Amino acid sequence: MSKTAKQIISLLLLVSAFAVTDLAVWTLFTKNYINDTSPEMQARSVEVSRFLPFDESSEIVRTDDAEKLKGDLPRVDGAAALFPVYSAFVHALYPENSVIYENGSFAPDSPMQFRNTRGAYSALANKETDIIFVAQPSAEQLESMKKGGVDPVMVPIGCEAFVFIVSADNPVNDLSVDEVKAIYSGKITKWSEVGGNSRYIDAVQRNKGSGSRTAMTAFMGDVPMKRIPAFWYSGAIGYSFRYYVEGLAGNGKVKILSLNGVYPDKRSIADGSYPVSSFFYAVYDRNNKNENTEKFISFCLSDKGQRIIEESGYVPLPE
Amino acid sequence: MKDKTYEKLVIIITILGTISVAALLAYTVILYPDCSVISYIANKG
């Protein structure tokens, strides 16, 4: 082989090596993180602008015959998944124009804010808000509230299912509770062990302090979670709350699994047959002396409040 | 091919290749914080 031919081959090999590296990075990492939702959804986990109170085009449930609160309006905050619910409460109870939302965010002095679960618990601990609408707190969040001198009163206002999701292409439709625990503790590592294909399982975790991570920790109980990295030839499983997946963030490319043969829908959540149903809460400080805070909570539990919860897509409290 | 030309080509390909890999990794780092669990699972399959 001539020297020139060797040089050309070596150059082609060098180009190929970089091309293969680029392809590997794209396939294993980059393409997995492409988010096809709106920029607002990407930044805030919920499209706040679709669910604002006092907005004619808002998609919240409207109740216009409730008695409006007067005087010191409680500051409210909450989780992304519950934003449409507490926005509907604010619409029902607060005087029009009391909420200021400009340039994609709430004004600092607006009685309605959105900081998502971690931010809302932090705001309650720092006494920067009066009522938050969230899933159960983590041990750290309880400790943080205690340190801040907050004695949290957790009022269940509705029910929701904690769900497990996979790609719509995944042949698995059902897992048992024990199988999910085995997956998240690293004992089951391939989909073929639970009736699926031969791919490895990429068990996705959520941020600590998020409502779903706290719910997952409670679901696992004494079983320690262990993340087994599975970048190559793997299919993912994750967890969230039913309405967030179905109603707020669903893209048709993922599906919710049934657990122990029961699919999480309004009926199976209400009758308790779905194994991981839980309450969601309005949380306030027992030392909060604002009488409107109690009125707000009472409205959440009233027929009108429960109708808002049901029509927003959640399951109201059992009668 | 002259040795100098060959060396120049090796250097150019190495620089461009390194830039392309670095750019892809940087893009991944930018995408990561805003990717929801739902998008990740849908993309991953």
mmCIF file of C-alpha atoms in Angstrom:
data_model
loop_
_atom_site.group_PDB
_atom_site.id
_atom_site.type_symbol
_atom_site.label_atom_id
_atom_site.label_comp_id
_atom_site.label_asym_id
_atom_site.label_seq_id
_atom_site.Cartn_x
_atom_site.Cartn_y
_atom_site.Cartn_z
ATOM 1 C CA MET A 1 0.000 0.000 0.000
ATOM 2 C CA SER A 2 1.367 3.410 -0.906
ATOM 3 C CA LYS A 3 2.137 6.014 1.737
ATOM 4 C CA THR A 4 -0.608 8.290 0.422
ATOM 5 C CA ALA A 5 -3.186 5.515 0.629
ATOM 6 C CA LYS A 6 -2.189 4.861 4.252
ATOM 7 C CA GLN A 7 -2.486 8.553 5.044
ATOM 8 C CA ILE A 8 -5.946 8.785 3.501
ATOM 9 C CA ILE A 9 -7.110 5.683 5.386
ATOM 10 C CA SER A 10 -5.808 7.068 8.681
ATOM 11 C CA LEU A 11 -7.588 10.367 8.041
ATOM 12 C CA LEU A 12 -10.826 8.541 7.258
ATOM 13 C CA LEU A 13 -10.443 6.490 10.453
ATOM 14 C CA LEU A 14 -9.941 9.694 12.446
ATOM 15 C CA VAL A 15 -13.091 11.246 10.950
ATOM 16 C CA SER A 16 -14.994 8.022 11.630
ATOM 17 C CA ALA A 17 -13.826 7.937 15.249
ATOM 18 C CA PHE A 18 -15.231 11.409 15.869
ATOM 19 C CA ALA A 19 -18.445 10.587 13.998
ATOM 20 C CA VAL A 20 -18.957 7.461 16.123
ATOM 21 C CA THR A 21 -18.267 9.473 19.292
ATOM 22 C CA ASP A 22 -20.807 12.119 18.259
ATOM 23 C CA LEU A 23 -23.375 9.446 17.456
ATOM 24 C CA ALA A 24 -22.806 7.740 20.805
ATOM 25 C CA VAL A 25 -23.177 10.998 22.762
ATOM 26 C CA TRP A 26 -26.349 11.853 20.814
ATOM 27 C CA THR A 27 -27.901 8.406 21.226
ATOM 28 C CA LEU A 28 -26.978 7.795 24.855
ATOM 29 C CA PHE A 29 -27.490 11.288 26.240
ATOM 30 C CA THR A 30 -28.513 14.277 24.120
ATOM 31 C CA LYS A 31 -31.651 12.940 22.428
ATOM 32 C CA ASN A 32 -33.066 11.743 25.752
ATOM 33 C CA TYR A 33 -33.190 15.264 27.141
ATOM 34 C CA ILE A 34 -34.962 16.987 24.246
ATOM 35 C CA ASN A 35 -38.179 18.450 25.646
ATOM 36 C CA ASP A 36 -40.898 18.975 23.046
ATOM 37 C CA THR A 37 -43.216 20.909 25.369
ATOM 38 C CA SER A 38 -43.645 24.685 25.423
ATOM 39 C CA PRO A 39 -40.889 26.866 26.930
ATOM 40 C CA GLU A 40 -43.262 27.804 29.776
ATOM 41 C CA MET A 41 -43.856 24.145 30.570
ATOM 42 C CA GLN A 42 -40.135 23.450 30.494
ATOM 43 C CA ALA A 43 -39.337 26.327 32.813
ATOM 44 C CA ARG A 44 -42.176 25.964 35.310
ATOM 45 C CA SER A 45 -43.556 22.381 34.990
ATOM 46 C CA VAL A 46 -47.025 23.764 34.308
ATOM 47 C CA GLU A 47 -48.360 26.291 31.805
ATOM 48 C CA VAL A 48 -49.345 28.880 34.389
ATOM 49 C CA SER A 49 -50.777 31.212 31.759
ATOM 50 C CA ARG A 50 -53.436 28.619 30.842
ATOM 51 C CA PHE A 51 -54.817 28.462 34.372
ATOM 52 C CA LEU A 52 -54.817 32.015 35.702
ATOM 53 C CA PRO A 53 -57.735 33.332 37.785
ATOM 54 C CA PHE A 54 -59.860 36.207 36.445
ATOM 55 C CA ASP A 55 -58.744 35.497 32.891
ATOM 56 C CA GLU A 56 -61.490 34.961 30.298
ATOM 57 C CA SER A 57 -59.452 32.411 28.378
ATOM 58 C CA SER A 58 -58.404 30.522 31.496
ATOM 59 C CA GLU A 59 -59.054 26.772 31.608
ATOM 60 C CA ILE A 60 -59.773 26.672 35.346
ATOM 61 C CA VAL A 61 -63.117 25.562 36.783
ATOM 62 C CA ARG A 62 -65.207 28.676 37.417
ATOM 63 C CA THR A 63 -67.388 29.192 40.464
ATOM 64 C CA ASP A 64 -68.758 32.705 40.433
ATOM 65 C CA ASP A 65 -71.402 32.425 43.151
ATOM 66 C CA ALA A 66 -69.091 31.976 46.159
ATOM 67 C CA GLU A 67 -68.859 34.704 48.768
ATOM 68 C CA LYS A 68 -65.707 36.752 48.178
ATOM 69 C CA LEU A 69 -63.213 37.164 51.004
ATOM 70 C CA LYS A 70 -62.745 40.675 52.382
ATOM 71 C CA GLY A 71 -59.781 42.159 54.192
ATOM 72 C CA ASP A 72 -56.445 40.402 54.529
ATOM 73 C CA LEU A 73 -56.280 37.848 51.709
ATOM 74 C CA PRO A 74 -54.245 34.720 52.528
ATOM 75 C CA ARG A 75 -51.141 34.300 50.403
ATOM 76 C CA VAL A 76 -51.403 30.989 48.537
ATOM 77 C CA ASP A 77 -48.831 28.871 46.773
ATOM 78 C CA GLY A 78 -48.436 25.258 45.702
ATOM 79 C CA ALA A 79 -47.353 22.406 43.504
ATOM 80 C CA ALA A 80 -47.426 22.492 39.700
ATOM 81 C CA ALA A 81 -49.930 19.646 39.548
ATOM 82 C CA LEU A 82 -52.308 21.521 41.843
ATOM 83 C CA PHE A 83 -51.961 24.952 40.261
ATOM 84 C CA PRO A 84 -55.282 24.698 38.324
ATOM 85 C CA VAL A 85 -57.073 23.755 41.564
ATOM 86 C CA TYR A 86 -55.836 26.540 43.803
ATOM 87 C CA SER A 87 -56.137 29.029 40.973
ATOM 88 C CA ALA A 88 -59.830 28.051 40.725
ATOM 89 C CA PHE A 89 -60.181 28.557 44.497
ATOM 90 C CA VAL A 90 -58.626 32.016 44.193
ATOM 91 C CA HIS A 91 -60.951 32.835 41.296
ATOM 92 C CA ALA A 92 -63.942 31.855 43.430
ATOM 93 C CA LEU A 93 -62.918 33.600 46.660
ATOM 94 C CA TYR A 94 -60.752 36.632 45.874
ATOM 95 C CA PRO A 95 -61.896 40.000 44.533
ATOM 96 C CA GLU A 96 -61.191 40.404 40.832
ATOM 97 C CA ASN A 97 -57.852 42.079 40.052
ATOM 98 C CA SER A 98 -56.414 41.050 43.425
ATOM 99 C CA VAL A 99 -53.909 38.789 41.656
ATOM 100 C CA ILE A 100 -51.162 40.455 39.660
ATOM 101 C CA TYR A 101 -49.476 38.398 36.960
ATOM 102 C CA GLU A 102 -47.193 40.282 34.605
ATOM 103 C CA ASN A 103 -44.512 39.286 32.116
ATOM 104 C CA GLY A 104 -44.750 35.631 32.988
ATOM 105 C CA SER A 105 -44.625 35.855 36.769
ATOM 106 C CA PHE A 106 -46.663 36.890 39.785
ATOM 107 C CA ALA A 107 -45.899 40.290 41.303
ATOM 108 C CA PRO A 108 -44.081 39.980 44.668
ATOM 109 C CA ASP A 109 -47.075 41.438 46.529
ATOM 110 C CA SER A 110 -49.647 39.275 44.722
ATOM 111 C CA PRO A 111 -51.517 37.018 47.182
ATOM 112 C CA MET A 112 -51.217 34.187 44.672
ATOM 113 C CA GLN A 113 -47.797 32.754 43.856
ATOM 114 C CA PHE A 114 -46.417 29.635 42.204
ATOM 115 C CA ARG A 115 -43.166 28.201 43.533
ATOM 116 C CA ASN A 116 -43.890 24.468 43.031
ATOM 117 C CA THR A 117 -43.672 21.943 45.894
ATOM 118 C CA ARG A 118 -40.181 22.625 47.218
ATOM 119 C CA GLY A 119 -40.557 26.395 46.942
ATOM 120 C CA ALA A 120 -44.011 26.334 48.520
ATOM 121 C CA TYR A 121 -42.871 24.347 51.560
ATOM 122 C CA SER A 122 -39.881 26.650 51.868
ATOM 123 C CA ALA A 123 -42.143 29.712 51.659
ATOM 124 C CA LEU A 124 -44.396 28.301 54.391
ATOM 125 C CA ALA A 125 -41.377 27.550 56.588
ATOM 126 C CA ASN A 126 -40.195 31.155 56.077
ATOM 127 C CA LYS A 127 -43.714 32.500 56.690
ATOM 128 C CA GLU A 128 -43.786 34.018 53.201
ATOM 129 C CA THR A 129 -47.112 32.367 52.423
ATOM 130 C CA ASP A 130 -50.232 31.354 54.344
ATOM 131 C CA ILE A 131 -51.676 28.290 52.596
ATOM 132 C CA ILE A 132 -49.934 25.862 50.285
ATOM 133 C CA PHE A 133 -51.500 23.160 48.108
ATOM 134 C CA VAL A 134 -49.192 20.184 47.982
ATOM 135 C CA ALA A 135 -48.615 16.472 48.454
ATOM 136 C CA GLN A 136 -47.268 15.241 51.767
ATOM 137 C CA PRO A 137 -44.004 16.836 52.973
ATOM 138 C CA SER A 138 -40.630 15.114 53.165
ATOM 139 C CA ALA A 139 -38.882 14.643 56.499
ATOM 140 C CA GLU A 140 -36.558 17.531 55.579
ATOM 141 C CA GLN A 141 -39.502 19.816 54.818
ATOM 142 C CA LEU A 142 -41.149 18.951 58.145
ATOM 143 C CA GLU A 143 -37.882 19.712 59.915
ATOM 144 C CA SER A 144 -37.508 22.982 58.010
ATOM 145 C CA MET A 145 -41.011 24.086 59.057
ATOM 146 C CA LYS A 146 -40.274 23.156 62.655
ATOM 147 C CA LYS A 147 -37.071 25.203 62.583
ATOM 148 C CA GLY A 148 -39.019 28.140 61.141
ATOM 149 C CA GLY A 149 -41.472 27.999 64.046
ATOM 150 C CA VAL A 150 -44.276 26.737 61.816
ATOM 151 C CA ASP A 151 -46.732 24.204 63.227
ATOM 152 C CA PRO A 152 -48.214 22.766 60.025
ATOM 153 C CA VAL A 153 -51.863 21.814 59.858
ATOM 154 C CA MET A 154 -52.375 19.442 56.939
ATOM 155 C CA VAL A 155 -55.951 19.394 55.704
ATOM 156 C CA PRO A 156 -56.726 16.683 53.131
ATOM 157 C CA ILE A 157 -58.767 18.284 50.349
ATOM 158 C CA GLY A 158 -58.762 15.586 47.663
ATOM 159 C CA CYS A 159 -57.357 12.267 46.543
ATOM 160 C CA GLU A 160 -54.870 11.372 43.858
ATOM 161 C CA ALA A 161 -53.020 8.324 42.597
ATOM 162 C CA PHE A 162 -49.276 7.942 42.582
ATOM 163 C CA VAL A 163 -48.520 6.344 39.230
ATOM 164 C CA PHE A 164 -45.689 4.686 37.330
ATOM 165 C CA ILE A 165 -45.114 5.567 33.712
ATOM 166 C CA VAL A 166 -43.247 4.016 30.808
ATOM 167 C CA SER A 167 -42.929 4.736 27.117
ATOM 168 C CA ALA A 168 -46.084 3.985 25.117
ATOM 169 C CA ASP A 169 -43.956 1.533 23.098
ATOM 170 C CA ASN A 170 -43.096 -0.551 26.162
ATOM 171 C CA PRO A 171 -45.022 -3.879 26.000
ATOM 172 C CA VAL A 172 -45.403 -3.965 29.791
ATOM 173 C CA ASN A 173 -48.791 -2.668 30.989
ATOM 174 C CA ASP A 174 -48.930 -3.897 34.559
ATOM 175 C CA LEU A 175 -46.523 -4.354 37.446
ATOM 176 C CA SER A 176 -47.052 -5.561 40.975
ATOM 177 C CA VAL A 177 -46.118 -3.339 43.892
ATOM 178 C CA ASP A 178 -43.352 -5.801 44.775
ATOM 179 C CA GLU A 179 -41.979 -5.677 41.213
ATOM 180 C CA VAL A 180 -41.807 -1.878 41.300
ATOM 181 C CA LYS A 181 -39.991 -2.015 44.632
ATOM 182 C CA ALA A 182 -37.586 -4.597 43.217
ATOM 183 C CA ILE A 183 -36.914 -2.366 40.196
ATOM 184 C CA TYR A 184 -36.216 0.709 42.300
ATOM 185 C CA SER A 185 -34.047 -1.241 44.739
ATOM 186 C CA GLY A 186 -31.925 -2.635 41.899
ATOM 187 C CA LYS A 187 -33.014 -6.276 42.264
ATOM 188 C CA ILE A 188 -34.769 -6.334 38.884
ATOM 189 C CA THR A 189 -32.669 -4.777 36.141
ATOM 190 C CA LYS A 190 -34.186 -6.036 32.861
ATOM 191 C CA TRP A 191 -37.679 -5.630 31.472
ATOM 192 C CA SER A 192 -37.707 -9.329 30.534
ATOM 193 C CA GLU A 193 -37.932 -10.153 34.260
ATOM 194 C CA VAL A 194 -41.374 -8.512 34.410
ATOM 195 C CA GLY A 195 -42.779 -9.750 31.095
ATOM 196 C CA GLY A 196 -41.189 -7.186 28.805
ATOM 197 C CA ASN A 197 -38.402 -7.152 26.247
ATOM 198 C CA SER A 198 -34.715 -7.799 26.829
ATOM 199 C CA ARG A 199 -33.769 -4.164 27.429
ATOM 200 C CA TYR A 200 -32.316 -2.954 30.710
ATOM 201 C CA ILE A 201 -34.482 -0.868 33.032
ATOM 202 C CA ASP A 202 -33.592 2.775 33.534
ATOM 203 C CA ALA A 203 -35.436 3.617 36.768
ATOM 204 C CA VAL A 204 -35.695 7.394 36.769
ATOM 205 C CA GLN A 205 -35.547 9.333 40.015
ATOM 206 C CA ARG A 206 -36.966 12.790 40.714
ATOM 207 C CA ASN A 207 -35.451 15.711 42.591
ATOM 208 C CA LYS A 208 -35.328 15.414 46.359
ATOM 209 C CA GLY A 209 -38.039 17.502 47.974
ATOM 210 C CA SER A 210 -40.413 17.225 45.007
ATOM 211 C CA GLY A 211 -43.866 15.911 45.877
ATOM 212 C CA SER A 212 -43.415 12.815 43.743
ATOM 213 C CA ARG A 213 -39.999 11.952 45.236
ATOM 214 C CA THR A 214 -41.465 12.208 48.736
ATOM 215 C CA ALA A 215 -44.384 9.982 47.661
ATOM 216 C CA MET A 216 -41.909 7.507 46.174
ATOM 217 C CA THR A 217 -39.932 7.380 49.401
ATOM 218 C CA ALA A 218 -43.163 6.627 51.269
ATOM 219 C CA PHE A 219 -44.105 3.982 48.673
ATOM 220 C CA MET A 220 -40.777 2.172 49.087
ATOM 221 C CA GLY A 221 -41.107 2.112 52.873
ATOM 222 C CA ASP A 222 -38.190 0.193 54.363
ATOM 223 C CA VAL A 223 -36.852 -0.943 50.982
ATOM 224 C CA PRO A 224 -33.777 1.163 50.138
ATOM 225 C CA MET A 225 -33.714 2.765 46.705
ATOM 226 C CA LYS A 226 -30.697 2.101 44.522
ATOM 227 C CA ARG A 227 -30.135 3.713 41.132
ATOM 228 C CA ILE A 228 -28.644 1.332 38.560
ATOM 229 C CA PRO A 229 -27.406 3.465 35.640
ATOM 230 C CA ALA A 230 -28.666 2.051 32.345
ATOM 231 C CA PHE A 231 -27.667 4.325 29.479
ATOM 232 C CA TRP A 232 -27.332 1.696 26.790
ATOM 233 C CA TYR A 233 -30.120 -0.480 25.364
ATOM 234 C CA SER A 234 -32.573 0.464 28.066
ATOM 235 C CA GLY A 235 -36.189 1.482 28.539
ATOM 236 C CA ALA A 236 -37.176 3.935 31.239
ATOM 237 C CA ILE A 237 -39.714 3.888 34.047
ATOM 238 C CA GLY A 238 -40.636 6.905 36.138
ATOM 239 C CA TYR A 239 -43.250 8.076 38.592
ATOM 240 C CA SER A 240 -45.565 11.009 39.031
ATOM 241 C CA PHE A 241 -49.153 11.807 39.932
ATOM 242 C CA ARG A 242 -51.988 10.636 37.691
ATOM 243 C CA TYR A 243 -53.538 13.985 36.820
ATOM 244 C CA TYR A 244 -50.165 15.576 36.132
ATOM 245 C CA VAL A 245 -49.432 12.869 33.559
ATOM 246 C CA GLU A 246 -52.917 12.692 32.051
ATOM 247 C CA GLY A 247 -54.121 16.247 32.281
ATOM 248 C CA LEU A 248 -51.237 18.681 32.451
ATOM 249 C CA ALA A 249 -48.091 17.237 30.948
ATOM 250 C CA GLY A 250 -49.152 14.206 28.952
ATOM 251 C CA ASN A 251 -47.764 13.993 25.442
ATOM 252 C CA GLY A 252 -49.286 10.726 24.252
ATOM 253 C CA LYS A 253 -45.867 9.124 24.175
ATOM 254 C CA VAL A 254 -45.982 7.674 27.672
ATOM 255 C CA LYS A 255 -48.507 5.433 29.384
ATOM 256 C CA ILE A 256 -49.536 4.834 32.972
ATOM 257 C CA LEU A 257 -49.091 1.297 34.268
ATOM 258 C CA SER A 258 -51.695 -0.544 36.281
ATOM 259 C CA LEU A 259 -50.495 -1.801 39.668
ATOM 260 C CA ASN A 260 -51.472 -5.242 40.940
ATOM 261 C CA GLY A 261 -53.858 -5.382 37.965
ATOM 262 C CA VAL A 262 -55.702 -2.157 38.849
ATOM 263 C CA TYR A 263 -55.518 0.883 36.562
ATOM 264 C CA PRO A 264 -55.544 4.250 38.355
ATOM 265 C CA ASP A 265 -58.742 6.052 37.376
ATOM 266 C CA LYS A 266 -61.204 8.144 39.364
ATOM 267 C CA ARG A 267 -63.219 5.082 40.387
ATOM 268 C CA SER A 268 -60.286 2.943 41.537
ATOM 269 C CA ILE A 269 -58.809 5.900 43.437
ATOM 270 C CA ALA A 270 -62.126 6.711 45.125
ATOM 271 C CA ASP A 271 -62.880 3.115 46.143
ATOM 272 C CA GLY A 272 -59.294 2.484 47.261
ATOM 273 C CA SER A 273 -58.717 -0.483 44.944
ATOM 274 C CA TYR A 274 -55.727 1.223 43.298
ATOM 275 C CA PRO A 275 -52.958 0.431 45.780
ATOM 276 C CA VAL A 276 -51.163 3.791 45.889
ATOM 277 C CA SER A 277 -53.810 6.442 46.336
ATOM 278 C CA SER A 278 -53.116 9.321 48.672
ATOM 279 C CA PHE A 279 -54.528 12.645 49.790
ATOM 280 C CA PHE A 280 -53.297 16.004 48.679
ATOM 281 C CA TYR A 281 -53.416 18.817 51.177
ATOM 282 C CA ALA A 282 -53.979 22.441 51.992
ATOM 283 C CA VAL A 283 -51.288 23.189 54.568
ATOM 284 C CA TYR A 284 -51.181 26.223 56.846
ATOM 285 C CA ASP A 285 -49.506 27.280 60.082
ATOM 286 C CA ARG A 286 -51.576 26.593 63.199
ATOM 287 C CA ASN A 287 -50.326 29.959 64.522
ATOM 288 C CA ASN A 288 -51.782 31.805 61.519
ATOM 289 C CA LYS A 289 -54.421 34.113 62.968
ATOM 290 C CA ASN A 290 -55.836 35.389 59.666
ATOM 291 C CA GLU A 291 -59.529 34.456 59.842
ATOM 292 C CA ASN A 292 -59.645 34.295 56.040
ATOM 293 C CA THR A 293 -57.268 31.348 56.132
ATOM 294 C CA GLU A 294 -59.909 29.262 57.901
ATOM 295 C CA LYS A 295 -62.590 30.542 55.520
ATOM 296 C CA PHE A 296 -60.413 29.543 52.562
ATOM 297 C CA ILE A 297 -59.891 26.043 53.964
ATOM 298 C CA SER A 298 -63.611 25.686 54.712
ATOM 299 C CA PHE A 299 -64.368 26.568 51.104
ATOM 300 C CA CYS A 300 -61.969 23.862 49.881
ATOM 301 C CA LEU A 301 -63.929 21.303 51.907
ATOM 302 C CA SER A 302 -67.366 22.632 50.939
ATOM 303 C CA ASP A 303 -69.521 21.198 48.149
ATOM 304 C CA LYS A 304 -68.392 24.009 45.862
ATOM 305 C CA GLY A 305 -64.744 23.425 46.684
ATOM 306 C CA GLN A 306 -65.028 19.690 46.187
ATOM 307 C CA ARG A 307 -66.790 20.281 42.867
ATOM 308 C CA ILE A 308 -63.814 22.382 41.760
ATOM 309 C CA ILE A 309 -61.496 19.499 42.699
ATOM 310 C CA GLU A 310 -63.595 16.962 40.794
ATOM 311 C CA GLU A 311 -64.094 19.108 37.704
ATOM 312 C CA SER A 312 -60.389 19.981 37.680
ATOM 313 C CA GLY A 313 -59.678 16.297 37.131
ATOM 314 C CA TYR A 314 -58.967 15.090 40.656
ATOM 315 C CA VAL A 315 -60.917 12.873 43.018
ATOM 316 C CA PRO A 316 -62.831 14.629 45.795
ATOM 317 C CA LEU A 317 -62.724 13.462 49.390
ATOM 318 C CA PRO A 318 -64.862 10.405 50.212
ATOM 319 C CA GLU A 319 -68.216 11.392 51.720
ATOM 320 C CA MET B 1 0.429 13.529 0.065
ATOM 321 C CA LYS B 2 3.122 15.680 1.635
ATOM 322 C CA ASP B 3 3.802 15.073 5.322
ATOM 323 C CA LYS B 4 3.052 18.715 6.164
ATOM 324 C CA THR B 5 -0.297 18.547 4.400
ATOM 325 C CA TYR B 6 -1.131 15.315 6.169
ATOM 326 C CA GLU B 7 -0.228 16.782 9.567
ATOM 327 C CA LYS B 8 -2.338 19.861 8.886
ATOM 328 C CA LEU B 9 -5.308 17.658 7.969
ATOM 329 C CA VAL B 10 -4.885 15.577 11.147
ATOM 330 C CA ILE B 11 -4.839 18.743 13.248
ATOM 331 C CA ILE B 12 -7.868 20.247 11.497
ATOM 332 C CA ILE B 13 -9.918 17.037 11.797
ATOM 333 C CA THR B 14 -8.937 16.670 15.456
ATOM 334 C CA ILE B 15 -9.922 20.261 16.246
ATOM 335 C CA LEU B 16 -13.245 20.036 14.393
ATOM 336 C CA GLY B 17 -14.015 16.631 15.902
ATOM 337 C CA THR B 18 -13.251 17.816 19.416
ATOM 338 C CA ILE B 19 -15.403 20.915 18.903
ATOM 339 C CA SER B 20 -18.331 18.818 17.653
ATOM 340 C CA VAL B 21 -18.189 16.459 20.651
ATOM 341 C CA ALA B 22 -17.815 19.371 23.082
ATOM 342 C CA ALA B 23 -20.727 21.214 21.468
ATOM 343 C CA LEU B 24 -22.938 18.140 21.717
ATOM 344 C CA LEU B 25 -22.048 17.674 25.394
ATOM 345 C CA ALA B 26 -22.666 21.362 26.098
ATOM 346 C CA TYR B 27 -26.067 21.128 24.364
ATOM 347 C CA THR B 28 -26.878 18.096 26.531
ATOM 348 C CA VAL B 29 -25.972 20.005 29.690
ATOM 349 C CA ILE B 30 -28.214 22.886 28.577
ATOM 350 C CA LEU B 31 -31.133 20.544 27.858
ATOM 351 C CA TYR B 32 -30.841 18.540 31.075
ATOM 352 C CA PRO B 33 -32.403 20.919 33.662
ATOM 353 C CA ASP B 34 -35.529 21.621 31.617
ATOM 354 C CA CYS B 35 -36.290 18.047 30.604
ATOM 355 C CA SER B 36 -39.351 16.637 32.319
ATOM 356 C CA VAL B 37 -39.566 13.020 33.405
ATOM 357 C CA ILE B 38 -42.322 12.529 30.830
ATOM 358 C CA SER B 39 -40.196 13.789 27.938
ATOM 359 C CA TYR B 40 -37.229 11.750 29.134
ATOM 360 C CA ILE B 41 -39.207 8.507 29.275
ATOM 361 C CA ALA B 42 -40.838 9.191 25.904
ATOM 362 C CA ASN B 43 -37.436 9.882 24.315
ATOM 363 C CA LYS B 44 -35.753 6.937 25.946
ATOM 364 C CA GLY B 45 -38.408 4.456 24.884
#
